[in-house]
Short mmCIF file of N, CA and C in Angstrom, two decimals:
data_model
loop_
_atom_site.label_atom_id
_atom_site.label_comp_id
_atom_site.label_asym_id
_atom_site.label_seq_id
_atom_site.Cartn_x
_atom_site.Cartn_y
_atom_site.Cartn_z
N UNK X 4 19.30 3.27 -14.88
CA UNK X 4 17.94 3.71 -15.55
C UNK X 4 17.93 5.04 -15.67
N UNK X 5 17.31 5.43 -16.40
CA UNK X 5 16.98 7.07 -16.79
C UNK X 5 15.86 7.79 -15.95
N UNK X 6 16.52 8.76 -15.33
CA UNK X 6 15.51 9.65 -14.42
C UNK X 6 14.90 10.40 -15.17
N UNK X 7 13.36 10.54 -15.05
CA UNK X 7 12.78 11.45 -15.56
C UNK X 7 12.34 12.66 -14.68
N UNK X 8 12.51 13.75 -15.10
CA UNK X 8 12.11 14.88 -14.24
C UNK X 8 10.48 15.36 -14.53
N UNK X 9 9.51 15.74 -13.66
CA UNK X 9 8.40 16.12 -13.81
C UNK X 9 8.37 17.62 -13.89
N UNK X 10 9.82 18.23 -13.73
CA UNK X 10 9.49 19.65 -13.95
C UNK X 10 9.60 20.29 -12.57
N UNK X 11 9.88 21.44 -12.47
CA UNK X 11 9.90 22.26 -11.28
C UNK X 11 8.18 22.63 -11.08
N UNK X 12 7.45 22.73 -11.77
CA UNK X 12 6.05 22.74 -11.52
C UNK X 12 5.01 21.91 -12.35
N UNK X 13 5.15 20.76 -12.18
CA UNK X 13 4.31 19.70 -13.12
C UNK X 13 2.87 20.10 -12.71
N UNK X 14 2.07 19.74 -14.01
CA UNK X 14 0.48 19.96 -13.97
C UNK X 14 0.00 18.82 -13.18
N UNK X 15 -0.65 19.16 -11.74
CA UNK X 15 -0.97 17.92 -11.00
C UNK X 15 -2.39 18.03 -11.23
N UNK X 16 -3.09 16.87 -11.29
CA UNK X 16 -4.52 16.48 -11.26
C UNK X 16 -5.16 15.94 -10.01
N UNK X 17 -5.76 16.70 -9.31
CA UNK X 17 -6.31 16.35 -7.89
C UNK X 17 -7.66 15.79 -7.74
N UNK X 18 -7.76 14.65 -7.21
CA UNK X 18 -9.08 14.08 -7.28
C UNK X 18 -9.47 13.12 -5.82
N UNK X 19 -10.82 12.93 -5.85
CA UNK X 19 -11.42 12.13 -4.62
C UNK X 19 -12.54 11.89 -4.93
N UNK X 20 -13.19 10.77 -4.25
CA UNK X 20 -14.79 10.32 -4.33
C UNK X 20 -14.82 8.96 -5.34
N UNK X 21 -15.84 8.88 -5.99
CA UNK X 21 -16.07 7.69 -6.70
C UNK X 21 -15.91 8.28 -8.34
N UNK X 22 -14.97 7.42 -8.96
CA UNK X 22 -14.78 7.38 -10.53
C UNK X 22 -16.20 7.10 -11.06
N UNK X 23 -16.53 7.99 -12.11
CA UNK X 23 -17.62 7.80 -12.76
C UNK X 23 -17.57 7.24 -14.27
N UNK X 24 -18.62 6.67 -14.88
CA UNK X 24 -18.54 6.16 -16.02
C UNK X 24 -18.06 4.73 -15.95
N UNK X 25 -17.69 4.15 -17.49
CA UNK X 25 -17.32 2.75 -17.45
C UNK X 25 -15.79 2.54 -17.38
N UNK X 26 -14.78 3.83 -17.71
CA UNK X 26 -13.35 3.89 -17.55
C UNK X 26 -12.69 4.98 -17.39
N UNK X 27 -11.61 5.18 -16.84
CA UNK X 27 -10.73 6.09 -16.55
C UNK X 27 -9.36 5.79 -16.95
N UNK X 28 -8.49 6.59 -17.29
CA UNK X 28 -7.13 6.44 -17.58
C UNK X 28 -6.33 7.80 -16.87
N UNK X 29 -5.33 7.24 -16.12
CA UNK X 29 -4.52 8.24 -15.12
C UNK X 29 -3.33 8.14 -15.75
N UNK X 30 -2.60 9.53 -16.08
CA UNK X 30 -1.44 9.61 -16.59
C UNK X 30 -0.71 11.00 -16.10
N UNK X 31 0.80 11.16 -16.06
CA UNK X 31 1.24 12.22 -15.46
C UNK X 31 1.33 12.20 -14.19
N UNK X 32 0.94 13.27 -13.50
CA UNK X 32 1.10 13.35 -11.80
C UNK X 32 -0.75 13.31 -11.36
N UNK X 33 -0.83 12.41 -10.70
CA UNK X 33 -2.27 12.52 -9.91
C UNK X 33 -1.98 12.59 -8.39
N UNK X 34 -2.96 13.49 -7.72
CA UNK X 34 -2.93 13.31 -6.23
C UNK X 34 -4.25 13.38 -5.75
N UNK X 35 -4.28 12.11 -5.02
CA UNK X 35 -5.62 11.82 -4.45
C UNK X 35 -5.64 12.58 -2.90
N UNK X 36 -6.59 13.31 -2.84
CA UNK X 36 -6.69 14.22 -1.60
C UNK X 36 -7.52 13.58 -0.94
N UNK X 37 -8.10 12.56 -1.22
CA UNK X 37 -9.21 11.84 -0.29
C UNK X 37 -9.46 10.74 -0.81
N UNK X 38 -10.15 9.73 -0.26
CA UNK X 38 -10.60 8.32 -0.63
C UNK X 38 -10.96 8.10 -2.28
N UNK X 39 -10.34 7.53 -2.97
CA UNK X 39 -10.92 7.12 -4.05
C UNK X 39 -11.48 5.77 -4.30
N UNK X 40 -12.78 5.86 -4.88
CA UNK X 40 -13.06 4.52 -5.34
C UNK X 40 -13.51 4.36 -6.66
N UNK X 41 -12.76 3.02 -7.35
CA UNK X 41 -13.33 2.33 -8.50
C UNK X 41 -14.48 1.53 -8.32
N UNK X 42 -15.35 1.82 -8.78
CA UNK X 42 -16.85 1.30 -8.58
C UNK X 42 -16.94 -0.01 -9.41
N UNK X 43 -17.63 -0.87 -9.27
CA UNK X 43 -18.15 -2.13 -9.95
C UNK X 43 -18.37 -1.58 -11.40
N UNK X 44 -17.76 -2.34 -12.31
CA UNK X 44 -18.22 -2.06 -13.62
C UNK X 44 -17.11 -0.93 -14.36
N UNK X 45 -16.47 -0.28 -13.68
CA UNK X 45 -15.25 0.67 -13.94
C UNK X 45 -14.20 0.01 -13.96
N UNK X 46 -13.26 0.21 -14.87
CA UNK X 46 -11.98 0.10 -15.18
C UNK X 46 -11.00 1.22 -15.19
N UNK X 47 -10.03 1.18 -14.23
CA UNK X 47 -9.01 2.33 -14.16
C UNK X 47 -7.49 1.79 -14.77
N UNK X 48 -7.37 2.50 -15.73
CA UNK X 48 -6.07 2.08 -16.25
C UNK X 48 -4.91 3.23 -15.91
N UNK X 49 -3.80 3.01 -15.25
CA UNK X 49 -2.75 3.66 -14.97
C UNK X 49 -1.61 3.57 -16.14
N UNK X 50 -1.50 4.55 -16.70
CA UNK X 50 -0.46 4.52 -17.94
C UNK X 50 1.11 4.46 -16.88
N UNK X 51 1.92 3.88 -17.97
CA UNK X 51 3.39 4.03 -17.83
C UNK X 51 3.82 5.42 -17.52
N UNK X 52 4.84 5.38 -16.35
CA UNK X 52 5.41 6.56 -15.83
C UNK X 52 4.60 7.35 -14.87
N UNK X 53 3.51 7.06 -14.56
CA UNK X 53 2.46 7.79 -13.99
C UNK X 53 3.03 8.15 -12.31
N UNK X 54 2.84 9.25 -11.89
CA UNK X 54 3.19 9.34 -10.36
C UNK X 54 2.00 9.53 -9.78
N UNK X 55 1.66 8.62 -8.61
CA UNK X 55 0.15 8.99 -7.78
C UNK X 55 0.53 9.19 -6.47
N UNK X 56 0.31 10.27 -6.08
CA UNK X 56 0.65 10.84 -4.80
C UNK X 56 -0.70 10.82 -4.09
N UNK X 57 -0.57 10.41 -2.86
CA UNK X 57 -1.86 10.04 -1.81
C UNK X 57 -1.68 10.97 -0.60
N UNK X 58 -2.75 11.57 -0.17
CA UNK X 58 -2.19 12.50 1.27
C UNK X 58 -2.53 11.73 2.28
N UNK X 59 -1.84 11.94 3.35
CA UNK X 59 -1.91 10.88 4.25
C UNK X 59 -1.82 11.85 5.51
N UNK X 60 -1.30 11.35 6.81
CA UNK X 60 -1.27 11.93 7.94
C UNK X 60 0.31 11.70 8.72
N UNK X 61 0.74 12.69 9.59
CA UNK X 61 1.99 12.83 9.94
C UNK X 61 1.91 11.79 11.39
N UNK X 62 0.70 11.85 11.91
CA UNK X 62 0.43 11.46 13.21
C UNK X 62 0.78 9.71 13.30
N UNK X 63 1.43 9.55 14.11
CA UNK X 63 2.02 7.81 14.33
C UNK X 63 0.85 7.00 14.74
N UNK X 64 0.93 6.22 13.80
CA UNK X 64 -0.36 5.19 13.98
C UNK X 64 -1.62 5.64 13.50
N UNK X 65 -1.39 6.37 12.85
CA UNK X 65 -2.63 6.95 12.38
C UNK X 65 -3.37 6.13 11.38
N UNK X 66 -4.85 6.24 11.26
CA UNK X 66 -5.59 5.30 10.50
C UNK X 66 -6.24 5.90 9.62
N UNK X 67 -5.94 7.42 9.15
CA UNK X 67 -6.89 8.20 8.60
C UNK X 67 -6.12 8.37 7.18
N UNK X 68 -5.17 8.02 6.60
CA UNK X 68 -4.53 8.19 5.42
C UNK X 68 -5.66 7.67 4.14
N UNK X 69 -5.45 8.66 3.34
CA UNK X 69 -6.17 8.38 1.91
C UNK X 69 -6.16 7.15 1.40
N UNK X 70 -7.42 6.48 1.11
CA UNK X 70 -7.13 4.85 0.35
C UNK X 70 -7.73 4.77 -0.92
N UNK X 71 -7.06 3.79 -1.63
CA UNK X 71 -7.54 3.60 -3.09
C UNK X 71 -8.33 2.26 -2.93
N UNK X 72 -9.61 2.26 -3.18
CA UNK X 72 -10.73 1.35 -3.04
C UNK X 72 -11.01 0.83 -4.18
N UNK X 73 -10.66 -0.62 -4.63
CA UNK X 73 -11.03 -1.04 -5.77
C UNK X 73 -11.86 -2.18 -5.80
N UNK X 74 -13.22 -1.81 -6.44
CA UNK X 74 -14.38 -2.73 -6.61
C UNK X 74 -14.46 -3.27 -8.01
N UNK X 75 -14.10 -2.31 -8.95
CA UNK X 75 -14.07 -2.52 -10.28
C UNK X 75 -12.61 -3.27 -10.80
N UNK X 76 -12.14 -2.57 -11.48
CA UNK X 76 -10.80 -3.22 -11.95
C UNK X 76 -9.90 -2.27 -12.22
N UNK X 77 -8.48 -2.29 -11.85
CA UNK X 77 -7.52 -1.61 -11.94
C UNK X 77 -6.40 -2.39 -12.88
N UNK X 78 -5.72 -1.51 -13.88
CA UNK X 78 -4.42 -2.06 -14.68
C UNK X 78 -3.37 -1.23 -14.62
N UNK X 79 -2.44 -1.59 -13.93
CA UNK X 79 -1.20 -0.72 -13.83
C UNK X 79 -0.12 -1.44 -14.57
N UNK X 80 0.15 -1.00 -15.74
CA UNK X 80 1.14 -1.71 -16.54
C UNK X 80 2.43 -0.80 -16.85
N UNK X 81 3.09 -0.55 -16.04
CA UNK X 81 4.44 0.14 -16.14
C UNK X 81 5.38 -0.61 -16.87
N UNK X 82 6.38 0.00 -17.06
CA UNK X 82 7.73 -0.75 -17.76
C UNK X 82 9.16 -0.43 -17.16
N UNK X 83 9.92 -1.07 -17.21
CA UNK X 83 11.14 -0.80 -16.55
C UNK X 83 11.67 0.37 -16.67
N UNK X 84 11.79 0.91 -17.98
CA UNK X 84 11.93 2.46 -18.23
C UNK X 84 11.03 3.26 -17.51
N UNK X 85 9.84 3.03 -17.40
CA UNK X 85 8.60 3.97 -17.12
C UNK X 85 7.84 3.25 -16.11
N UNK X 86 8.14 3.21 -14.75
CA UNK X 86 7.41 2.46 -13.80
C UNK X 86 6.23 3.35 -13.42
N UNK X 87 5.34 2.76 -12.50
CA UNK X 87 4.03 3.65 -11.89
C UNK X 87 4.58 3.81 -10.74
N UNK X 88 4.34 4.75 -10.00
CA UNK X 88 4.73 4.81 -8.52
C UNK X 88 3.18 5.50 -7.62
N UNK X 89 2.98 4.77 -6.70
CA UNK X 89 2.00 5.17 -5.79
C UNK X 89 3.03 5.45 -4.51
N UNK X 90 2.80 6.65 -4.24
CA UNK X 90 3.50 7.37 -2.84
C UNK X 90 3.04 8.28 -2.23
N UNK X 91 3.38 8.79 -1.21
CA UNK X 91 2.76 9.80 -0.35
C UNK X 91 3.26 11.12 -1.10
N UNK X 92 2.04 12.16 -0.83
CA UNK X 92 2.12 13.62 -1.22
C UNK X 92 3.08 14.33 -0.30
N UNK X 93 3.41 13.87 0.63
CA UNK X 93 4.29 14.37 1.66
C UNK X 93 5.14 13.24 2.33
N UNK X 94 6.66 13.36 2.27
CA UNK X 94 7.40 12.07 2.60
C UNK X 94 7.07 11.72 4.26
N UNK X 95 6.51 12.88 5.03
CA UNK X 95 6.43 12.61 6.45
C UNK X 95 5.14 12.18 6.67
N UNK X 96 4.17 12.07 5.71
CA UNK X 96 2.61 11.95 6.10
C UNK X 96 2.24 10.42 5.15
N UNK X 97 2.48 9.40 5.75
CA UNK X 97 1.97 8.07 4.86
C UNK X 97 0.60 7.98 4.66
N UNK X 98 0.26 7.58 3.63
CA UNK X 98 -1.17 7.61 3.33
C UNK X 98 -1.51 6.03 3.97
N UNK X 99 -2.86 5.79 3.39
CA UNK X 99 -3.76 4.56 3.73
C UNK X 99 -3.29 3.22 2.98
N UNK X 100 -4.30 2.73 2.21
CA UNK X 100 -3.98 1.32 1.57
C UNK X 100 -4.80 1.41 0.41
N UNK X 101 -4.42 0.21 -0.24
CA UNK X 101 -5.07 0.00 -1.41
C UNK X 101 -5.96 -1.38 -1.23
N UNK X 102 -7.33 -0.95 -1.20
CA UNK X 102 -8.44 -2.05 -0.73
C UNK X 102 -8.88 -2.70 -1.93
N UNK X 103 -8.62 -3.95 -2.13
CA UNK X 103 -9.42 -4.74 -3.08
C UNK X 103 -10.48 -5.40 -2.73
N UNK X 104 -11.77 -4.97 -2.90
CA UNK X 104 -13.11 -5.29 -2.42
C UNK X 104 -13.85 -6.02 -3.06
N UNK X 105 -13.88 -7.36 -3.49
CA UNK X 105 -14.45 -7.94 -4.28
C UNK X 105 -14.05 -7.45 -5.67
N UNK X 106 -13.21 -7.04 -5.98
CA UNK X 106 -12.65 -6.22 -7.31
C UNK X 106 -12.90 -7.45 -8.38
N UNK X 107 -13.10 -6.71 -9.53
CA UNK X 107 -13.39 -7.36 -10.93
C UNK X 107 -11.72 -7.53 -11.61
N UNK X 108 -10.78 -7.41 -11.10
CA UNK X 108 -9.40 -7.49 -11.48
C UNK X 108 -8.40 -6.45 -10.97
N UNK X 109 -7.24 -7.00 -11.08
CA UNK X 109 -6.24 -6.13 -10.27
C UNK X 109 -4.73 -6.64 -10.95
N UNK X 110 -4.32 -5.96 -11.99
CA UNK X 110 -2.83 -6.14 -12.31
C UNK X 110 -2.02 -4.86 -12.09
N UNK X 111 -0.77 -5.53 -11.66
CA UNK X 111 0.27 -4.56 -11.55
C UNK X 111 1.65 -5.10 -12.05
N UNK X 112 2.22 -4.22 -12.78
CA UNK X 112 3.50 -4.63 -13.54
C UNK X 112 4.28 -3.36 -13.31
N UNK X 113 5.62 -3.56 -12.88
CA UNK X 113 6.38 -2.48 -12.86
C UNK X 113 5.87 -1.24 -12.23
N UNK X 114 5.44 -1.65 -10.98
CA UNK X 114 4.68 -0.61 -9.99
C UNK X 114 5.31 -0.61 -8.69
N UNK X 115 5.49 0.77 -8.27
CA UNK X 115 6.35 0.85 -7.03
C UNK X 115 5.17 1.38 -6.25
N UNK X 116 5.13 0.92 -4.87
CA UNK X 116 4.18 1.12 -3.82
C UNK X 116 4.69 1.73 -2.70
N UNK X 117 4.94 2.87 -2.25
CA UNK X 117 5.77 3.54 -1.24
C UNK X 117 5.10 4.19 -0.24
N UNK X 118 5.33 4.37 1.10
CA UNK X 118 5.18 5.42 2.09
C UNK X 118 3.52 5.38 2.46
N UNK X 119 3.03 3.81 2.68
CA UNK X 119 1.67 3.74 2.90
C UNK X 119 1.68 2.93 4.19
N UNK X 120 0.13 2.69 4.67
CA UNK X 120 0.33 1.84 5.92
C UNK X 120 -0.63 2.65 6.92
N UNK X 121 -1.04 3.95 6.68
CA UNK X 121 -1.82 4.57 7.82
C UNK X 121 -3.21 4.27 7.28
N UNK X 122 -3.76 3.13 7.75
CA UNK X 122 -4.93 2.62 7.44
C UNK X 122 -5.39 1.81 8.77
N UNK X 123 -6.85 1.39 8.91
CA UNK X 123 -7.31 0.67 10.12
C UNK X 123 -6.52 -0.52 10.44
N UNK X 124 -6.08 -0.78 11.36
CA UNK X 124 -5.39 -1.91 11.87
C UNK X 124 -6.31 -3.24 11.86
N UNK X 125 -5.31 -4.07 11.85
CA UNK X 125 -6.19 -5.61 11.63
C UNK X 125 -5.03 -6.71 11.92
N UNK X 126 -5.62 -7.86 12.20
CA UNK X 126 -4.87 -9.06 12.59
C UNK X 126 -4.12 -8.99 13.63
N UNK X 127 -3.09 -9.85 14.02
CA UNK X 127 -2.54 -10.04 15.11
C UNK X 127 -1.85 -9.00 15.78
N UNK X 128 -1.30 -8.04 14.75
CA UNK X 128 -0.47 -7.06 15.16
C UNK X 128 -1.15 -5.55 15.25
N UNK X 129 -2.49 -5.60 14.66
CA UNK X 129 -3.20 -4.52 14.92
C UNK X 129 -2.63 -3.20 13.99
N UNK X 130 -1.75 -3.49 13.34
CA UNK X 130 -1.06 -2.15 12.55
C UNK X 130 -2.03 -2.22 11.15
N UNK X 131 -1.73 -1.11 10.78
CA UNK X 131 -2.58 -0.68 9.36
C UNK X 131 -1.89 -1.76 8.20
N UNK X 132 -2.51 -1.78 7.22
CA UNK X 132 -1.86 -2.68 6.09
C UNK X 132 -1.81 -1.54 4.66
N UNK X 133 -0.76 -2.08 3.96
CA UNK X 133 -0.62 -1.40 2.63
C UNK X 133 -1.61 -2.03 1.51
N UNK X 134 -1.79 -3.27 1.67
CA UNK X 134 -2.74 -3.99 0.61
C UNK X 134 -3.75 -4.76 1.30
N UNK X 135 -4.82 -4.55 1.30
CA UNK X 135 -6.11 -5.34 1.92
C UNK X 135 -6.64 -6.12 0.62
N UNK X 136 -6.71 -7.33 0.63
CA UNK X 136 -7.32 -8.06 -0.42
C UNK X 136 -8.51 -8.85 0.26
N UNK X 137 -9.76 -8.47 -0.20
CA UNK X 137 -10.93 -9.27 0.31
C UNK X 137 -11.65 -9.57 -0.88
N UNK X 138 -11.65 -11.27 -0.79
CA UNK X 138 -12.48 -11.83 -2.30
C UNK X 138 -11.95 -11.30 -3.54
N UNK X 139 -10.71 -11.12 -3.70
CA UNK X 139 -10.07 -10.41 -5.05
C UNK X 139 -8.92 -11.24 -5.55
N UNK X 140 -8.65 -11.28 -6.73
CA UNK X 140 -7.43 -11.94 -7.12
C UNK X 140 -6.65 -10.91 -7.50
N UNK X 141 -5.32 -10.51 -7.12
CA UNK X 141 -4.32 -9.36 -7.57
C UNK X 141 -3.00 -9.93 -7.89
N UNK X 142 -2.58 -9.59 -9.19
CA UNK X 142 -1.38 -10.00 -9.77
C UNK X 142 -0.33 -8.92 -9.53
N UNK X 143 0.73 -9.02 -9.12
CA UNK X 143 2.15 -8.14 -9.01
C UNK X 143 3.14 -9.00 -9.72
N UNK X 144 3.85 -8.39 -10.78
CA UNK X 144 4.98 -8.59 -11.56
C UNK X 144 5.86 -7.51 -11.54
N UNK X 145 6.93 -7.87 -11.07
CA UNK X 145 8.15 -6.87 -11.14
C UNK X 145 8.00 -5.58 -10.38
N UNK X 146 7.29 -5.76 -9.29
CA UNK X 146 6.89 -4.67 -8.50
C UNK X 146 7.64 -4.63 -6.99
N UNK X 147 7.85 -3.22 -6.53
CA UNK X 147 8.55 -2.86 -5.27
C UNK X 147 7.19 -2.37 -4.30
N UNK X 148 7.18 -3.04 -3.12
CA UNK X 148 6.30 -2.63 -2.12
C UNK X 148 7.26 -2.33 -0.82
N UNK X 149 7.57 -1.12 -0.87
CA UNK X 149 8.93 -0.64 0.20
C UNK X 149 8.42 0.58 1.22
N UNK X 150 9.23 0.70 1.98
CA UNK X 150 9.37 2.01 3.01
C UNK X 150 7.77 2.29 3.32
N UNK X 151 7.27 1.29 3.73
CA UNK X 151 5.87 1.56 4.44
C UNK X 151 6.05 1.40 5.84
N UNK X 152 4.80 2.09 6.49
CA UNK X 152 4.68 2.16 8.07
C UNK X 152 3.95 0.79 8.32
N UNK X 153 3.01 0.37 7.77
CA UNK X 153 2.13 -0.83 8.03
C UNK X 153 2.70 -2.05 7.39
N UNK X 154 1.91 -3.05 7.91
CA UNK X 154 2.30 -4.50 7.35
C UNK X 154 1.98 -4.46 5.79
N UNK X 155 2.77 -5.08 5.12
CA UNK X 155 2.68 -5.20 3.54
C UNK X 155 1.15 -5.60 3.35
N UNK X 156 0.50 -6.68 3.80
CA UNK X 156 -0.86 -7.00 3.30
C UNK X 156 -1.44 -7.84 4.19
N UNK X 157 -2.76 -8.16 3.98
CA UNK X 157 -3.65 -8.97 4.60
C UNK X 157 -4.69 -9.32 3.68
N UNK X 158 -5.07 -10.69 3.48
CA UNK X 158 -6.12 -11.24 2.51
C UNK X 158 -6.97 -12.03 3.32
N UNK X 159 -8.13 -12.15 2.77
CA UNK X 159 -9.23 -13.06 3.67
C UNK X 159 -8.94 -14.45 3.06
N UNK X 160 -9.65 -15.37 3.34
CA UNK X 160 -9.58 -16.89 2.90
C UNK X 160 -10.00 -16.87 1.36
N UNK X 161 -10.60 -15.92 0.68
CA UNK X 161 -11.10 -16.10 -0.47
C UNK X 161 -10.31 -15.00 -1.47
N UNK X 162 -9.49 -14.25 -0.95
CA UNK X 162 -8.31 -13.48 -1.72
C UNK X 162 -7.06 -14.17 -2.42
N UNK X 163 -6.70 -13.65 -3.31
CA UNK X 163 -5.55 -14.20 -3.95
C UNK X 163 -4.29 -13.39 -4.43
N UNK X 164 -3.00 -13.71 -3.95
CA UNK X 164 -2.08 -12.76 -4.89
C UNK X 164 -1.38 -13.56 -5.60
#
């Protein structure tokens, strides 16, 4: 595979809060400095090759890492040559989770999800989740979900992967 450099000082777009309007497109390098919500009626498209860095916490078993909350729709269609990556902005500080809360659609292709799991605990282990699916259908094709501190995922009775 070809490794692409983002350069010694890439332009980084920082964001947090609720996305506005009907649609957003992320490309390049995005840093989430706080929770980001894709609200009902909004479609977030993440372009191939995009690097999404999420702030986290270094404290072991923390539950306060940054979350990406999907209530609208998300479309992450990377390619084998240009995958999309979600990872911690600091390798020692895992971020929270991707929460799919009654979302309107979620598709991930050639997408890497790394260094997450500092989210509220649950289930029989009471560890944080990387993916939490509540009443949503989420599709993963050719994706890697690796190097995470929490459990990979949890779904309620009405969620589908």
